[in-house]
C-alpha cells in the first residue's frame, strides 16, 4: 500500500498556496489552512491546530509579501515572516513534524557577481528581506534536521497578484510600459516551484539545510516584461506592438531597496532531487498558454 503523508499547507489562500493545493501528489493527504483557518502569527492557536491535524510535514506558504509596504509596517512583517515561522517550528517540534519553509532572494544584498550559493553571506536591504531571513533562521534553529528552507525568486503565475499579471494589465490599458533594466534575477513560475516543494515534502529528512530553486537563466525586469509582451501577443493575450522601454532603478524610486543582482545557484537542489531547471522563457510560455486557456473558458 502507498505510504500516505499528511501535509498541512499554511497560507493556502496565497499564490503559492493555491498552486500547491492544485498540484498535490496522490501520496499526500493535504490539509489546507488559509489565514482565517490558521493565523501563523497567533502562537496560541497553532499548537491546538497542529495537535488536531497531526501533520507529518508543514509547508509554510504564508508570508507578508508586500515588499514596499513592509517598510512602513515592520511590526506586521515581523509577526508574519519571523514570529510566524518560529511559532510553526515550535509546535512542529512538539509533534515531531517537519517544516518546509519558503524564503526569498531578497535576503541577499545583490552585490554578488555570481549566482548566490545557499550558504553565502546574506545582507537584506529592507524590512521584507530582513524579516524573511529571521524566519529562516528560526525554523532551522528550532528544528535542525527537520527543517528545510527553499529560497526562490520573482514568482509569477497565470492567476494572482504578480508582475506578469500587472504587466499584462498595464500593457493592455496603456499600450506601453517603462520597466527597470538594472535589477537582474530569475523569473520563476509558481508551478515550477511547487513541483520542487512537493518533491521536498515527500523526500523525507534532508537535514536542516537551505536550498535554492528558480527557473533557469537570468533576466532584468525589462527583459522579463519584453518577453511577456512578445509571448502574450503570440497567444492573443495582448495586441502586437506594445512598447516596452528600459529605465533605471533611479527613474523608478520605491520605498524598499531591492538587490540589483539576485541569481540563486540551484545546483544543490538539482542534485538532491534529480531535477533539471527549465529556461524561464519556456516556463513563461507554459504560463501564457494556461492563461490563454483560462480566458477561453
Ligand atoms: N511573490 C514572489 O515574487 C516571491 C519571491 C520569492 C519568495 N517568495 C516567497 O514565497 C512564499 C509565498 O509567497 P506568495 O507569492 O504566494 O505570496 P502571497 O500571494 O502574498 O501569499 C501569502 C499568503 O500568506 C497569507 N498570510 C499573511 N499573513 C498571514 C498570517 N499571519 N497567517 C497565515 N497566513 C498569512 C496571505 O493572506 P492575505 O492575503 O489574507 O494577506 C496570503 O494568502 C512567501 O514565503 C514569499 O516570501 C515570494
XYZ file of C-alpha atoms and ligand atoms in Angstrom, residues 13-16 35 38-41 61-63 65 80 102-104 128 132 152-155, ligand 1:
71
model
C -5.022 31.214 0.090
C -1.908 32.813 -1.457
C -0.372 32.447 -4.889
C 1.924 29.535 -3.933
C -5.141 32.774 7.091
C -4.642 29.310 10.797
C -3.044 32.665 11.568
C 0.635 31.775 11.923
C 1.276 34.933 13.947
C 3.488 29.369 2.200
C 2.158 32.117 4.482
C 4.068 35.391 4.402
C 4.966 39.730 0.768
C 4.233 37.133 9.849
C 9.724 29.197 1.650
C 12.088 32.142 1.537
C 13.430 34.694 -0.889
C 10.859 42.242 3.957
C 12.289 36.627 5.949
C 13.103 31.312 -4.646
C 12.722 34.497 -6.690
C 10.464 36.601 -8.912
C 7.394 34.347 -8.697
N 5.957 36.544 -4.775
C 7.254 36.496 -5.024
O 7.749 37.036 -6.022
C 8.175 35.747 -4.099
C 9.552 35.705 -4.404
C 10.399 34.990 -3.553
C 9.877 34.327 -2.454
N 8.550 34.405 -2.183
C 8.033 33.694 -1.011
O 7.095 32.728 -1.448
C 6.137 32.495 -0.419
C 4.726 32.552 -0.964
O 4.508 33.851 -1.497
P 3.267 34.187 -2.454
O 3.811 34.770 -3.685
O 2.344 33.027 -2.540
O 2.599 35.356 -1.603
P 1.061 35.770 -1.396
O 0.298 35.506 -2.647
O 1.122 37.129 -0.817
O 0.552 34.723 -0.309
C 0.860 34.807 1.026
C -0.324 34.297 1.802
O 0.001 34.342 3.206
C -1.155 34.810 3.872
N -0.825 35.361 5.185
C -0.350 36.585 5.500
N -0.210 36.712 6.822
C -0.592 35.521 7.368
C -0.681 35.016 8.686
N -0.336 35.772 9.748
N -1.121 33.751 8.878
C -1.482 32.990 7.832
N -1.431 33.409 6.559
C -0.987 34.655 6.326
C -1.741 35.839 2.948
O -3.083 36.098 3.300
P -3.740 37.538 2.984
O -3.926 37.546 1.507
O -5.001 37.489 3.766
O -2.762 38.568 3.454
C -1.594 35.141 1.604
O -2.694 34.308 1.363
C 6.445 33.521 0.672
O 7.230 32.905 1.669
C 7.274 34.570 -0.042
O 8.131 35.246 0.849
C 7.680 35.088 -2.980
